[in-house]
mmCIF file of C-alpha atoms and ligand atoms in Angstrom:
data_model
loop_
_atom_site.group_PDB
_atom_site.id
_atom_site.type_symbol
_atom_site.label_atom_id
_atom_site.label_comp_id
_atom_site.label_asym_id
_atom_site.label_seq_id
_atom_site.Cartn_x
_atom_site.Cartn_y
_atom_site.Cartn_z
ATOM 1 C CA MET A 1 -0.217 -0.100 -0.114
ATOM 2 C CA SER A 2 1.593 3.369 -0.820
ATOM 3 C CA ARG A 3 -0.009 6.579 0.308
ATOM 4 C CA VAL A 4 0.548 9.973 -0.859
ATOM 5 C CA PHE A 5 0.974 13.191 1.287
ATOM 6 C CA ASN A 6 -2.275 13.966 1.187
ATOM 7 C CA PHE A 7 -3.116 18.262 1.535
ATOM 8 C CA ASN A 8 -6.315 18.372 -0.287
ATOM 9 C CA PRO A 9 -8.621 21.449 1.129
ATOM 10 C CA GLY A 10 -11.741 18.995 2.158
ATOM 11 C CA PRO A 11 -12.427 15.859 1.784
ATOM 12 C CA ALA A 12 -9.305 15.917 2.738
ATOM 13 C CA ALA A 13 -6.569 13.110 4.506
ATOM 14 C CA LEU A 14 -8.309 11.048 7.365
ATOM 15 C CA PRO A 15 -6.358 9.629 10.229
ATOM 16 C CA LEU A 16 -4.997 6.601 8.908
ATOM 17 C CA PRO A 17 -6.000 4.417 12.136
ATOM 18 C CA ALA A 18 -9.436 5.626 11.912
ATOM 19 C CA LEU A 19 -9.593 4.267 8.274
ATOM 20 C CA GLU A 20 -8.059 0.828 9.291
ATOM 21 C CA ARG A 21 -10.643 0.723 12.066
ATOM 22 C CA ALA A 22 -13.180 1.382 9.316
ATOM 23 C CA ARG A 23 -11.571 -1.562 7.137
ATOM 24 C CA GLU A 24 -11.274 -3.645 10.149
ATOM 25 C CA GLU A 25 -15.430 -3.368 10.969
ATOM 26 C CA LEU A 26 -16.038 -2.616 7.380
ATOM 27 C CA LEU A 27 -17.964 -6.141 6.893
ATOM 28 C CA ASP A 28 -18.683 -7.626 9.783
ATOM 29 C CA TYR A 29 -19.520 -4.711 13.145
ATOM 30 C CA ARG A 30 -18.740 -6.012 16.008
ATOM 31 C CA GLY A 31 -20.446 -9.740 15.483
ATOM 32 C CA SER A 32 -23.324 -8.614 13.909
ATOM 33 C CA GLY A 33 -22.934 -10.185 10.480
ATOM 34 C CA MET A 34 -23.043 -6.669 8.800
ATOM 35 C CA SER A 35 -21.709 -3.370 8.507
ATOM 36 C CA ILE A 36 -22.481 -0.201 10.374
ATOM 37 C CA MET A 37 -23.946 0.612 7.410
ATOM 38 C CA GLU A 38 -25.891 -1.831 7.334
ATOM 39 C CA HIS A 39 -27.727 -1.412 10.156
ATOM 40 C CA SER A 40 -30.476 0.850 11.006
ATOM 41 C CA HIS A 41 -30.228 4.342 12.473
ATOM 42 C CA ARG A 42 -32.692 3.268 15.243
ATOM 43 C CA GLY A 43 -31.023 -0.073 16.317
ATOM 44 C CA LYS A 44 -28.889 -0.754 19.345
ATOM 45 C CA ASP A 45 -25.257 -0.774 18.119
ATOM 46 C CA TYR A 46 -25.761 2.575 15.732
ATOM 47 C CA GLU A 47 -27.291 4.767 18.387
ATOM 48 C CA ALA A 48 -24.174 3.153 20.376
ATOM 49 C CA VAL A 49 -22.317 5.054 17.575
ATOM 50 C CA HIS A 50 -23.610 8.505 17.394
ATOM 51 C CA ASN A 51 -23.739 8.766 20.438
ATOM 52 C CA GLU A 52 -20.598 7.883 21.527
ATOM 53 C CA ALA A 53 -18.978 10.410 18.500
ATOM 54 C CA ILE A 54 -21.130 13.495 20.473
ATOM 55 C CA SER A 55 -20.436 12.276 24.198
ATOM 56 C CA LEU A 56 -16.761 12.273 22.618
ATOM 57 C CA LEU A 57 -17.485 15.477 20.906
ATOM 58 C CA ARG A 58 -18.169 16.774 24.267
ATOM 59 C CA GLU A 59 -15.261 15.690 25.942
ATOM 60 C CA GLN A 60 -12.722 17.417 23.464
ATOM 61 C CA LEU A 61 -13.851 20.992 23.436
ATOM 62 C CA SER A 62 -15.439 20.328 26.847
ATOM 63 C CA ILE A 63 -18.990 21.264 25.665
ATOM 64 C CA SER A 64 -21.641 22.791 28.366
ATOM 65 C CA ASP A 65 -24.605 21.213 28.524
ATOM 66 C CA ASP A 66 -26.128 24.861 27.310
ATOM 67 C CA TYR A 67 -25.170 23.792 23.947
ATOM 68 C CA HIS A 68 -26.796 21.226 22.077
ATOM 69 C CA VAL A 69 -24.936 19.166 19.545
ATOM 70 C CA LEU A 70 -26.066 18.189 16.281
ATOM 71 C CA PHE A 71 -25.237 15.745 13.165
ATOM 72 C CA LEU A 72 -26.999 17.763 10.080
ATOM 73 C CA GLN A 73 -26.330 17.324 6.421
ATOM 74 C CA GLY A 74 -26.422 19.374 3.804
ATOM 75 C CA GLY A 75 -22.862 20.427 3.898
ATOM 76 C CA ALA A 76 -21.323 24.309 5.906
ATOM 77 C CA SER A 77 -23.586 25.799 2.665
ATOM 78 C CA MET A 78 -26.796 24.706 4.109
ATOM 79 C CA GLN A 79 -26.269 26.179 7.369
ATOM 80 C CA PHE A 80 -25.423 29.339 5.188
ATOM 81 C CA ALA A 81 -29.336 28.938 4.861
ATOM 82 C CA MET A 82 -30.418 27.558 7.826
ATOM 83 C CA VAL A 83 -29.163 30.179 10.557
ATOM 84 C CA PRO A 84 -30.691 33.583 9.044
ATOM 85 C CA MET A 85 -33.691 30.583 8.662
ATOM 86 C CA ASN A 86 -34.778 30.015 12.146
ATOM 87 C CA LEU A 87 -32.912 33.419 13.680
ATOM 88 C CA LEU A 88 -34.561 36.312 11.510
ATOM 89 C CA THR A 89 -37.434 37.757 12.036
ATOM 90 C CA ALA A 90 -39.016 40.780 11.034
ATOM 91 C CA GLY A 91 -37.309 44.357 11.172
ATOM 92 C CA LYS A 92 -34.527 42.577 12.982
ATOM 93 C CA SER A 93 -30.726 42.314 11.851
ATOM 94 C CA ALA A 94 -27.893 40.054 11.770
ATOM 95 C CA ASP A 95 -24.316 41.194 11.272
ATOM 96 C CA TYR A 96 -21.746 39.869 8.844
ATOM 97 C CA VAL A 97 -18.292 39.752 9.315
ATOM 98 C CA LEU A 98 -16.462 40.142 5.923
ATOM 99 C CA THR A 99 -12.886 38.101 5.832
ATOM 100 C CA GLY A 100 -12.112 35.917 2.721
ATOM 101 C CA ALA A 101 -14.987 33.843 0.229
ATOM 102 C CA TRP A 102 -16.729 32.181 2.602
ATOM 103 C CA SER A 103 -18.165 34.909 4.967
ATOM 104 C CA GLU A 104 -19.004 36.583 1.813
ATOM 105 C CA LYS A 105 -21.055 33.630 0.370
ATOM 106 C CA ALA A 106 -22.569 33.070 4.441
ATOM 107 C CA LEU A 107 -24.080 37.010 3.971
ATOM 108 C CA SER A 108 -24.904 36.370 0.090
ATOM 109 C CA GLU A 109 -27.087 33.210 1.346
ATOM 110 C CA ALA A 110 -28.649 34.920 3.761
ATOM 111 C CA LYS A 111 -30.017 37.664 2.009
ATOM 112 C CA PRO A 112 -32.733 36.113 0.496
ATOM 113 C CA MET A 113 -33.808 35.089 3.899
ATOM 114 C CA ALA A 114 -33.399 38.686 5.118
ATOM 115 C CA ALA A 115 -35.857 40.031 2.004
ATOM 116 C CA LEU A 116 -38.509 37.575 2.688
ATOM 117 C CA TYR A 117 -38.544 38.014 6.299
ATOM 118 C CA SER A 118 -38.648 41.355 5.958
ATOM 119 C CA ALA A 119 -35.695 41.653 8.246
ATOM 120 C CA ALA A 120 -31.898 42.874 7.187
ATOM 121 C CA VAL A 121 -28.137 41.512 6.767
ATOM 122 C CA ARG A 122 -25.833 43.629 6.603
ATOM 123 C CA ALA A 123 -21.854 43.672 6.419
ATOM 124 C CA ALA A 124 -20.808 44.594 10.030
ATOM 125 C CA GLY A 125 -17.654 45.148 8.752
ATOM 126 C CA THR A 126 -15.250 43.771 6.338
ATOM 127 C CA THR A 127 -11.116 43.064 4.917
ATOM 128 C CA GLY A 128 -11.188 42.885 1.606
ATOM 129 C CA THR A 129 -9.677 45.615 -0.614
ATOM 130 C CA GLY A 130 -10.012 46.004 -4.652
ATOM 131 C CA GLU A 131 -12.823 44.984 -6.034
ATOM 132 C CA GLY A 132 -13.664 42.024 -8.327
ATOM 133 C CA LYS A 133 -10.533 39.895 -9.749
ATOM 134 C CA GLU A 134 -8.670 42.278 -7.601
ATOM 135 C CA LYS A 135 -10.870 41.512 -4.519
ATOM 136 C CA SER A 136 -8.070 40.279 -1.438
ATOM 137 C CA TYR A 137 -8.353 39.427 2.097
ATOM 138 C CA VAL A 138 -5.101 39.523 3.827
ATOM 139 C CA ARG A 139 -6.400 39.232 7.414
ATOM 140 C CA ALA A 140 -8.723 38.693 10.156
ATOM 141 C CA ALA A 141 -10.723 41.579 11.445
ATOM 142 C CA THR A 142 -10.014 43.303 14.633
ATOM 143 C CA GLU A 143 -12.601 45.275 17.213
ATOM 144 C CA ALA A 144 -11.877 48.058 15.335
ATOM 145 C CA ASP A 145 -12.518 47.222 11.810
ATOM 146 C CA VAL A 146 -16.760 46.198 13.057
ATOM 147 C CA LYS A 147 -18.765 48.459 14.060
ATOM 148 C CA ALA A 148 -21.488 45.470 15.218
ATOM 149 C CA ASP A 149 -24.959 45.827 16.225
ATOM 150 C CA ASP A 150 -25.420 45.008 19.502
ATOM 151 C CA ALA A 151 -29.065 44.502 18.893
ATOM 152 C CA ALA A 152 -28.205 42.487 15.850
ATOM 153 C CA VAL A 153 -30.176 38.928 16.900
ATOM 154 C CA TYR A 154 -26.371 37.680 15.862
ATOM 155 C CA LEU A 155 -22.786 38.257 14.546
ATOM 156 C CA HIS A 156 -21.885 35.744 12.011
ATOM 157 C CA LEU A 157 -17.847 35.167 11.237
ATOM 158 C CA CYS A 158 -15.477 32.820 9.393
ATOM 159 C CA SER A 159 -13.266 31.475 11.952
ATOM 160 C CA ASN A 160 -10.662 30.352 9.044
ATOM 161 C CA GLU A 161 -11.282 31.222 5.192
ATOM 162 C CA THR A 162 -10.247 28.398 3.493
ATOM 163 C CA VAL A 163 -9.156 29.632 0.388
ATOM 164 C CA HIS A 164 -7.964 33.134 1.108
ATOM 165 C CA GLY A 165 -5.413 31.109 3.974
ATOM 166 C CA VAL A 166 -6.806 33.521 6.647
ATOM 167 C CA GLN A 167 -7.555 32.900 10.352
ATOM 168 C CA PHE A 168 -9.125 34.454 13.573
ATOM 169 C CA ALA A 169 -6.947 34.268 16.906
ATOM 170 C CA VAL A 170 -4.291 32.612 15.618
ATOM 171 C CA ASN A 171 -2.343 33.017 18.527
ATOM 172 C CA GLY A 172 -4.892 34.648 21.500
ATOM 173 C CA GLU A 173 -8.304 34.625 21.933
ATOM 174 C CA PHE A 174 -11.015 35.791 19.592
ATOM 175 C CA PRO A 175 -12.106 39.473 19.267
ATOM 176 C CA HIS A 176 -15.436 40.513 21.446
ATOM 177 C CA PHE A 177 -17.786 41.646 18.551
ATOM 178 C CA GLY A 178 -20.509 44.054 20.573
ATOM 179 C CA LYS A 179 -23.339 41.813 22.516
ATOM 180 C CA ALA A 180 -24.929 39.369 19.713
ATOM 181 C CA PRO A 181 -24.627 35.884 19.952
ATOM 182 C CA VAL A 182 -21.810 34.956 17.621
ATOM 183 C CA VAL A 183 -22.245 32.495 15.075
ATOM 184 C CA ALA A 184 -18.978 30.502 13.075
ATOM 185 C CA ASP A 185 -18.176 28.907 10.271
ATOM 186 C CA MET A 186 -15.746 26.933 11.632
ATOM 187 C CA SER A 187 -15.524 24.466 9.010
ATOM 188 C CA SER A 188 -11.667 24.784 8.202
ATOM 189 C CA ASP A 189 -10.665 25.084 12.084
ATOM 190 C CA PHE A 190 -13.039 22.932 13.926
ATOM 191 C CA LEU A 191 -11.211 21.445 16.491
ATOM 192 C CA TRP A 192 -7.404 22.024 15.390
ATOM 193 C CA ARG A 193 -6.838 23.514 19.185
ATOM 194 C CA LYS A 194 -9.284 23.898 21.952
ATOM 195 C CA ILE A 195 -11.336 26.832 21.932
ATOM 196 C CA ASP A 196 -13.768 28.822 24.912
ATOM 197 C CA VAL A 197 -17.461 27.163 22.972
ATOM 198 C CA SER A 198 -19.003 29.763 26.077
ATOM 199 C CA ARG A 199 -18.200 32.294 23.243
ATOM 200 C CA PHE A 200 -20.018 31.146 20.772
ATOM 201 C CA GLY A 201 -23.715 31.310 20.131
ATOM 202 C CA MET A 202 -23.524 28.437 17.102
ATOM 203 C CA ILE A 203 -20.840 26.730 15.760
ATOM 204 C CA TYR A 204 -21.323 25.508 12.350
ATOM 205 C CA ALA A 205 -18.453 22.649 10.463
ATOM 206 C CA GLY A 206 -18.609 20.740 7.306
ATOM 207 C CA ALA A 207 -16.652 17.875 9.124
ATOM 208 C CA GLN A 208 -14.532 16.978 5.832
ATOM 209 C CA LYS A 209 -11.614 18.799 6.541
ATOM 210 C CA ASN A 210 -10.446 17.923 10.570
ATOM 211 C CA VAL A 211 -13.916 15.740 11.456
ATOM 212 C CA GLY A 212 -14.573 12.846 9.113
ATOM 213 C CA PRO A 213 -15.662 12.844 5.726
ATOM 214 C CA SER A 214 -18.160 14.496 4.014
ATOM 215 C CA GLY A 215 -21.640 14.311 4.338
ATOM 216 C CA VAL A 216 -21.481 15.120 8.545
ATOM 217 C CA THR A 217 -21.587 18.990 9.414
ATOM 218 C CA VAL A 218 -21.393 19.317 13.339
ATOM 219 C CA VAL A 219 -23.216 22.270 15.052
ATOM 220 C CA VAL A 220 -22.737 23.085 18.386
ATOM 221 C CA VAL A 221 -25.957 25.200 19.589
ATOM 222 C CA ARG A 222 -26.182 27.013 22.603
ATOM 223 C CA LYS A 223 -29.972 25.970 23.971
ATOM 224 C CA ASP A 224 -31.264 29.405 24.193
ATOM 225 C CA LEU A 225 -31.213 29.732 20.534
ATOM 226 C CA VAL A 226 -32.602 26.958 19.538
ATOM 227 C CA ASP A 227 -35.713 27.716 21.753
ATOM 228 C CA ALA A 228 -35.528 31.193 20.507
ATOM 229 C CA GLY A 229 -35.854 30.015 16.549
ATOM 230 C CA ARG A 230 -39.068 29.812 14.438
ATOM 231 C CA LYS A 231 -41.465 27.260 14.601
ATOM 232 C CA ASP A 232 -43.416 28.454 11.006
ATOM 233 C CA LEU A 233 -40.714 25.870 9.110
ATOM 234 C CA PRO A 234 -40.876 22.488 7.936
ATOM 235 C CA LYS A 235 -39.421 20.447 10.279
ATOM 236 C CA ILE A 236 -36.147 19.614 8.729
ATOM 237 C CA PHE A 237 -34.896 22.976 8.819
ATOM 238 C CA GLN A 238 -35.710 24.058 12.924
ATOM 239 C CA TYR A 239 -33.180 23.439 14.941
ATOM 240 C CA ARG A 240 -35.225 22.603 17.573
ATOM 241 C CA THR A 241 -36.496 19.016 15.538
ATOM 242 C CA HIS A 242 -32.531 18.097 15.005
ATOM 243 C CA VAL A 243 -32.732 18.438 19.258
ATOM 244 C CA GLU A 244 -35.777 16.926 20.434
ATOM 245 C CA ASN A 245 -34.610 14.194 17.818
ATOM 246 C CA ASN A 246 -31.019 14.285 18.776
ATOM 247 C CA SER A 247 -30.186 14.084 15.252
ATOM 248 C CA LEU A 248 -32.185 11.516 14.253
ATOM 249 C CA TYR A 249 -35.308 12.838 13.102
ATOM 250 C CA ASN A 250 -34.320 11.237 9.093
ATOM 251 C CA THR A 251 -32.232 9.164 8.336
ATOM 252 C CA PRO A 252 -28.213 10.616 9.283
ATOM 253 C CA SER A 253 -25.512 9.990 7.507
ATOM 254 C CA THR A 254 -24.649 6.925 9.700
ATOM 255 C CA PHE A 255 -21.533 5.767 7.776
ATOM 256 C CA GLY A 256 -19.641 9.108 7.808
ATOM 257 C CA ILE A 257 -20.966 9.855 11.495
ATOM 258 C CA TYR A 258 -19.265 6.588 12.392
ATOM 259 C CA ILE A 259 -16.369 7.690 10.790
ATOM 260 C CA VAL A 260 -16.431 10.725 12.825
ATOM 261 C CA ARG A 261 -16.447 8.470 15.822
ATOM 262 C CA ASN A 262 -13.279 6.770 14.533
ATOM 263 C CA VAL A 263 -11.667 10.736 13.942
ATOM 264 C CA LEU A 264 -12.437 11.475 17.792
ATOM 265 C CA LEU A 265 -11.143 8.273 19.211
ATOM 266 C CA TRP A 266 -8.118 9.397 17.694
ATOM 267 C CA VAL A 267 -8.012 12.814 18.177
ATOM 268 C CA LYS A 268 -8.039 11.301 21.997
ATOM 269 C CA ASP A 269 -5.441 8.815 21.813
ATOM 270 C CA GLN A 270 -3.029 12.103 20.281
ATOM 271 C CA GLY A 271 -3.353 13.651 23.783
ATOM 272 C CA GLY A 272 -6.804 14.999 22.974
ATOM 273 C CA LEU A 273 -6.820 18.916 21.437
ATOM 274 C CA ALA A 274 -3.863 19.821 23.355
ATOM 275 C CA GLY A 275 -1.355 17.416 21.602
ATOM 276 C CA ILE A 276 -3.021 18.196 18.414
ATOM 277 C CA GLU A 277 -2.585 21.983 18.430
ATOM 278 C CA LYS A 278 1.645 21.448 19.336
ATOM 279 C CA ILE A 279 1.731 19.241 16.486
ATOM 280 C CA ASN A 280 -0.103 21.577 14.408
ATOM 281 C CA ARG A 281 1.674 24.579 15.711
ATOM 282 C CA GLU A 282 4.738 23.026 14.631
ATOM 283 C CA LYS A 283 3.689 21.953 11.208
ATOM 284 C CA ALA A 284 2.382 25.939 10.233
ATOM 285 C CA TRP A 285 5.861 27.017 11.612
ATOM 286 C CA LEU A 286 7.479 24.753 9.590
ATOM 287 C CA LEU A 287 6.320 25.633 6.150
ATOM 288 C CA TYR A 288 5.741 29.513 7.508
ATOM 289 C CA LYS A 289 9.511 29.285 7.761
ATOM 290 C CA THR A 290 10.176 28.017 4.613
ATOM 291 C CA ILE A 291 8.623 30.511 2.558
ATOM 292 C CA ASP A 292 9.976 33.061 4.659
ATOM 293 C CA SER A 293 13.553 31.395 3.841
ATOM 294 C CA HIS A 294 13.022 32.209 -0.190
ATOM 295 C CA PRO A 295 11.756 35.773 -0.074
ATOM 296 C CA GLY A 296 12.815 36.324 -3.861
ATOM 297 C CA PHE A 297 10.888 33.169 -4.454
ATOM 298 C CA TYR A 298 8.179 32.426 -2.068
ATOM 299 C CA ARG A 299 5.382 34.991 -1.152
ATOM 300 C CA CYS A 300 2.790 34.367 1.507
ATOM 301 C CA PRO A 301 0.424 36.938 0.545
ATOM 302 C CA VAL A 302 -0.874 36.997 4.617
ATOM 303 C CA ASP A 303 -0.134 39.306 7.305
ATOM 304 C CA ALA A 304 1.557 37.433 9.519
ATOM 305 C CA GLY A 305 -1.432 37.417 13.073
ATOM 306 C CA SER A 306 -3.507 35.863 10.525
ATOM 307 C CA ARG A 307 -1.331 33.259 8.492
ATOM 308 C CA SER A 308 -3.396 30.231 8.928
ATOM 309 C CA VAL A 309 -2.354 27.296 11.288
ATOM 310 C CA MET A 310 -5.083 25.608 8.228
ATOM 311 C CA ASN A 311 -4.594 26.381 4.784
ATOM 312 C CA VAL A 312 -1.415 27.625 3.627
ATOM 313 C CA VAL A 313 -1.256 29.940 0.990
ATOM 314 C CA PHE A 314 1.044 31.313 -1.025
ATOM 315 C CA ARG A 315 2.310 32.638 -4.226
ATOM 316 C CA LEU A 316 5.535 31.956 -6.501
ATOM 317 C CA PRO A 317 6.987 34.452 -8.948
ATOM 318 C CA SER A 318 4.989 33.345 -12.113
ATOM 319 C CA GLU A 319 1.794 31.768 -12.725
ATOM 320 C CA ALA A 320 3.976 29.118 -15.409
ATOM 321 C CA LEU A 321 6.120 28.164 -11.993
ATOM 322 C CA GLU A 322 2.785 27.296 -9.744
ATOM 323 C CA GLU A 323 1.469 25.295 -12.635
ATOM 324 C CA LYS A 324 5.037 23.838 -12.944
ATOM 325 C CA PHE A 325 5.515 23.647 -8.524
ATOM 326 C CA VAL A 326 1.744 21.554 -9.239
ATOM 327 C CA SER A 327 2.604 19.139 -11.620
ATOM 328 C CA GLU A 328 6.572 18.552 -10.160
ATOM 329 C CA SER A 329 5.543 18.002 -6.550
ATOM 330 C CA LYS A 330 2.867 15.767 -7.406
ATOM 331 C CA LYS A 331 4.850 13.271 -8.875
ATOM 332 C CA ALA A 332 6.781 13.706 -5.887
ATOM 333 C CA GLY A 333 3.692 12.223 -4.336
ATOM 334 C CA LEU A 334 2.411 15.670 -2.239
ATOM 335 C CA VAL A 335 -1.442 15.704 -3.672
ATOM 336 C CA GLY A 336 -3.423 18.405 -3.436
ATOM 337 C CA LEU A 337 -1.584 21.864 -3.487
ATOM 338 C CA LYS A 338 -2.983 24.099 -6.347
ATOM 339 C CA GLY A 339 -4.114 27.109 -4.579
ATOM 340 C CA HIS A 340 -8.248 27.664 -5.554
ATOM 341 C CA ARG A 341 -9.835 28.146 -8.726
ATOM 342 C CA SER A 342 -10.537 31.989 -7.391
ATOM 343 C CA VAL A 343 -7.164 32.777 -6.509
ATOM 344 C CA GLY A 344 -4.271 31.100 -8.001
ATOM 345 C CA GLY A 345 -1.057 30.235 -6.661
ATOM 346 C CA ILE A 346 -0.651 27.409 -4.014
ATOM 347 C CA ARG A 347 -2.447 26.223 -0.696
ATOM 348 C CA ALA A 348 -1.077 23.362 2.032
ATOM 349 C CA SER A 349 -4.023 22.528 4.040
ATOM 350 C CA ILE A 350 -2.023 20.446 6.916
ATOM 351 C CA TYR A 351 -5.319 19.132 9.202
ATOM 352 C CA ASN A 352 -5.318 17.386 11.834
ATOM 353 C CA ALA A 353 -4.352 14.402 9.821
ATOM 354 C CA THR A 354 -1.452 15.782 7.539
ATOM 355 C CA GLY A 355 1.704 14.546 9.468
ATOM 356 C CA LEU A 356 4.741 16.278 10.751
ATOM 357 C CA ASP A 357 6.771 13.584 8.056
ATOM 358 C CA ALA A 358 3.925 15.277 5.004
ATOM 359 C CA ILE A 359 5.410 19.129 6.779
ATOM 360 C CA HIS A 360 8.388 17.658 5.799
ATOM 361 C CA ALA A 361 8.369 16.134 2.576
ATOM 362 C CA LEU A 362 6.617 19.561 1.390
ATOM 363 C CA THR A 363 9.428 21.653 3.315
ATOM 364 C CA HIS A 364 11.871 19.043 1.544
ATOM 365 C CA PHE A 365 10.465 19.297 -2.032
ATOM 366 C CA MET A 366 9.616 23.677 -1.684
ATOM 367 C CA ASN A 367 13.463 24.052 -0.794
ATOM 368 C CA GLU A 368 14.761 22.040 -3.935
ATOM 369 C CA PHE A 369 12.095 23.329 -6.003
ATOM 370 C CA ALA A 370 13.764 27.165 -5.307
ATOM 371 C CA LYS A 371 17.313 25.810 -6.629
ATOM 372 C CA ALA A 372 16.556 24.524 -8.798
ATOM 373 C CA ASN A 373 13.687 27.087 -9.871
ATOM 374 C CA GLY A 374 15.395 30.865 -8.636
HETATM 375 C C1 PLP B 1 -15.186 27.736 5.346
HETATM 376 C C2 PLP B 1 -16.152 26.898 4.928
HETATM 377 N N1 PLP B 1 -17.252 27.316 4.787
HETATM 378 C C3 PLP B 1 -17.932 26.682 4.170
HETATM 379 C C4 PLP B 1 -17.784 25.706 2.773
HETATM 380 C C5 PLP B 1 -18.750 25.162 2.454
HETATM 381 O O1 PLP B 1 -18.591 23.492 3.371
HETATM 382 P P1 PLP B 1 -19.633 22.720 2.403
HETATM 383 O O2 PLP B 1 -18.628 22.150 0.945
HETATM 384 O O3 PLP B 1 -19.567 21.372 3.263
HETATM 385 O O4 PLP B 1 -21.204 22.884 2.012
HETATM 386 C C6 PLP B 1 -16.322 25.011 3.237
HETATM 387 C C7 PLP B 1 -16.145 24.049 2.104
HETATM 388 O O5 PLP B 1 -14.486 24.511 1.762
HETATM 389 C C8 PLP B 1 -15.378 25.945 4.273
HETATM 390 O O6 PLP B 1 -14.363 25.877 3.493
#
């Protein structure tokens, strides 16, 4: 078996032990004579896996009883719609902080809901400069960037902009943006370290970066927000429905949640999030150090304090060299390094399951490539 060094942005690398456990249990889950995929989602075997995944997540992030943990479907993209759908009401408004492509998308998806409800959504602050193709984001927002409305029903931010490689609170706490409950899209930096969940009204994340396969969306939501949610929606779109049914209102992504459980067991084996954070910081430090040690050749456009620990973006002197970098790195067994099509360049996504060995292989390749082409 040969496994590549996987730098895909999501779906992304999964921890090998989580996959191996799945392989071992694939055909016969714990002597039941069938795989977990073939079990009823209402049966004892599956329910044990489901509840174990929830309790492992609660344990790793120290999530208090003030919050519900849900496993939904539809990706983070569906949360772009579900959040305003549930929380906006006529005459009320919600704030959005814009720091990259995904927070922009969250705002644009909220607009039709606001129009339908005679409510409002607004950009309370942006770190974007330029327009159209020239638009760029190179840093997270500070308190000075945001004019928050304390009466807003929520303030939305994206903690890690996967496309732009811009992350909040890399070396400290999240800024305080007024009094409204903070709703955070943490799709690409959920579970990379311990965070203070009590700073948030709601956190959501597509699982396919740090937590598991695609098809599962993790939602951590404060009870009062669930209770305050609208009741005039189809049941499937109300958070309370999923809370009341422990995310088993309809058939969930059972195999996806099973893999999430395996990933969480692996996290625990790594010394929990403290152990995971230490390795993640070392990985990012090594990669940024390599970029900065070739100043005429590699360039990271992101401000030092906002450089993502999860998605490391950088440019080479020309697009032709970037193409060559991607194709030669692939031949060297380094996969998924092409930057997002909207911004170009190179992006190394180095989520939890991408190990130090992958970083050493990449930095070695980068040094050699700079020597040969610089
Ligand atoms: C930060 C962020 N938000 C939202 C999304 C959309 O997620 P999904 O494809 O699960 O809807 C992504 C996907 O890459 C992302 O990186």
